[in-house]
Amino acid sequence: MDSTITNDGPQEISLLESLDGEWIKLPLEVMRDIGPAAQTLGGILKMT
């Protein structure tokens, strides 16, 4: 988890929270080339 400092002290936020609702969008050709890596990244993001 990342830690940021506010006036109220440290605040913990997760990677998913830091994405601010944005999703990684890749062109179809790129997804075909890096399919297994994209699946691994998706699994890591789901676990955090």
mmCIF file of C-alpha atoms in Angstrom:
data_model
loop_
_atom_site.group_PDB
_atom_site.id
_atom_site.type_symbol
_atom_site.label_atom_id
_atom_site.label_comp_id
_atom_site.label_asym_id
_atom_site.label_seq_id
_atom_site.Cartn_x
_atom_site.Cartn_y
_atom_site.Cartn_z
ATOM 1 C CA MET A 1 0.000 0.000 0.000
ATOM 2 C CA ASP A 2 1.057 3.539 -0.639
ATOM 3 C CA SER A 3 1.145 6.054 2.168
ATOM 4 C CA THR A 4 0.356 9.730 1.780
ATOM 5 C CA ILE A 5 0.568 12.437 4.421
ATOM 6 C CA THR A 6 -2.400 14.709 5.055
ATOM 7 C CA ASN A 7 -3.065 17.299 7.717
ATOM 8 C CA ASP A 8 -4.700 14.521 9.750
ATOM 9 C CA GLY A 9 -1.628 12.270 9.534
ATOM 10 C CA PRO A 10 -0.695 9.342 7.280
ATOM 11 C CA GLN A 11 -3.404 7.902 5.064
ATOM 12 C CA GLU A 12 -3.133 4.430 3.523
ATOM 13 C CA ILE A 13 -4.462 3.919 -0.017
ATOM 14 C CA SER A 14 -4.330 0.841 -2.203
ATOM 15 C CA LEU A 15 -3.061 0.648 -5.759
ATOM 16 C CA LEU A 16 -6.624 0.304 -7.032
ATOM 17 C CA GLU A 17 -7.710 3.396 -5.095
ATOM 18 C CA SER A 18 -4.789 5.335 -6.545
ATOM 19 C CA LEU A 19 -5.986 4.540 -10.081
ATOM 20 C CA ASP A 20 -8.958 6.825 -9.381
ATOM 21 C CA GLY A 21 -11.407 4.706 -11.338
ATOM 22 C CA GLU A 22 -9.229 4.615 -14.458
ATOM 23 C CA TRP A 23 -8.700 1.300 -16.221
ATOM 24 C CA ILE A 24 -5.776 0.301 -18.391
ATOM 25 C CA LYS A 25 -7.031 0.030 -21.977
ATOM 26 C CA LEU A 26 -4.802 -1.560 -24.604
ATOM 27 C CA PRO A 27 -5.391 -2.060 -28.343
ATOM 28 C CA LEU A 28 -6.501 -5.562 -29.370
ATOM 29 C CA GLU A 29 -3.231 -6.291 -31.211
ATOM 30 C CA VAL A 30 -1.237 -5.450 -28.095
ATOM 31 C CA MET A 31 -3.488 -7.662 -25.973
ATOM 32 C CA ARG A 32 -2.866 -10.572 -28.362
ATOM 33 C CA ASP A 33 0.901 -10.080 -28.126
ATOM 34 C CA ILE A 34 1.037 -9.718 -24.342
ATOM 35 C CA GLY A 35 -2.012 -11.793 -23.390
ATOM 36 C CA PRO A 36 -0.361 -13.866 -20.620
ATOM 37 C CA ALA A 37 1.333 -10.779 -19.154
ATOM 38 C CA ALA A 38 -1.975 -8.877 -19.187
ATOM 39 C CA GLN A 39 -3.668 -11.775 -17.384
ATOM 40 C CA THR A 40 -0.900 -11.765 -14.766
ATOM 41 C CA LEU A 41 -1.284 -8.001 -14.268
ATOM 42 C CA GLY A 42 -5.047 -8.440 -13.948
ATOM 43 C CA GLY A 43 -4.532 -11.102 -11.274
ATOM 44 C CA ILE A 44 -2.120 -8.901 -9.341
ATOM 45 C CA LEU A 45 -4.531 -5.947 -9.462
ATOM 46 C CA LYS A 46 -7.415 -8.162 -8.325
ATOM 47 C CA MET A 47 -5.431 -9.394 -5.296
ATOM 48 C CA THR A 48 -4.411 -5.912 -4.116
#
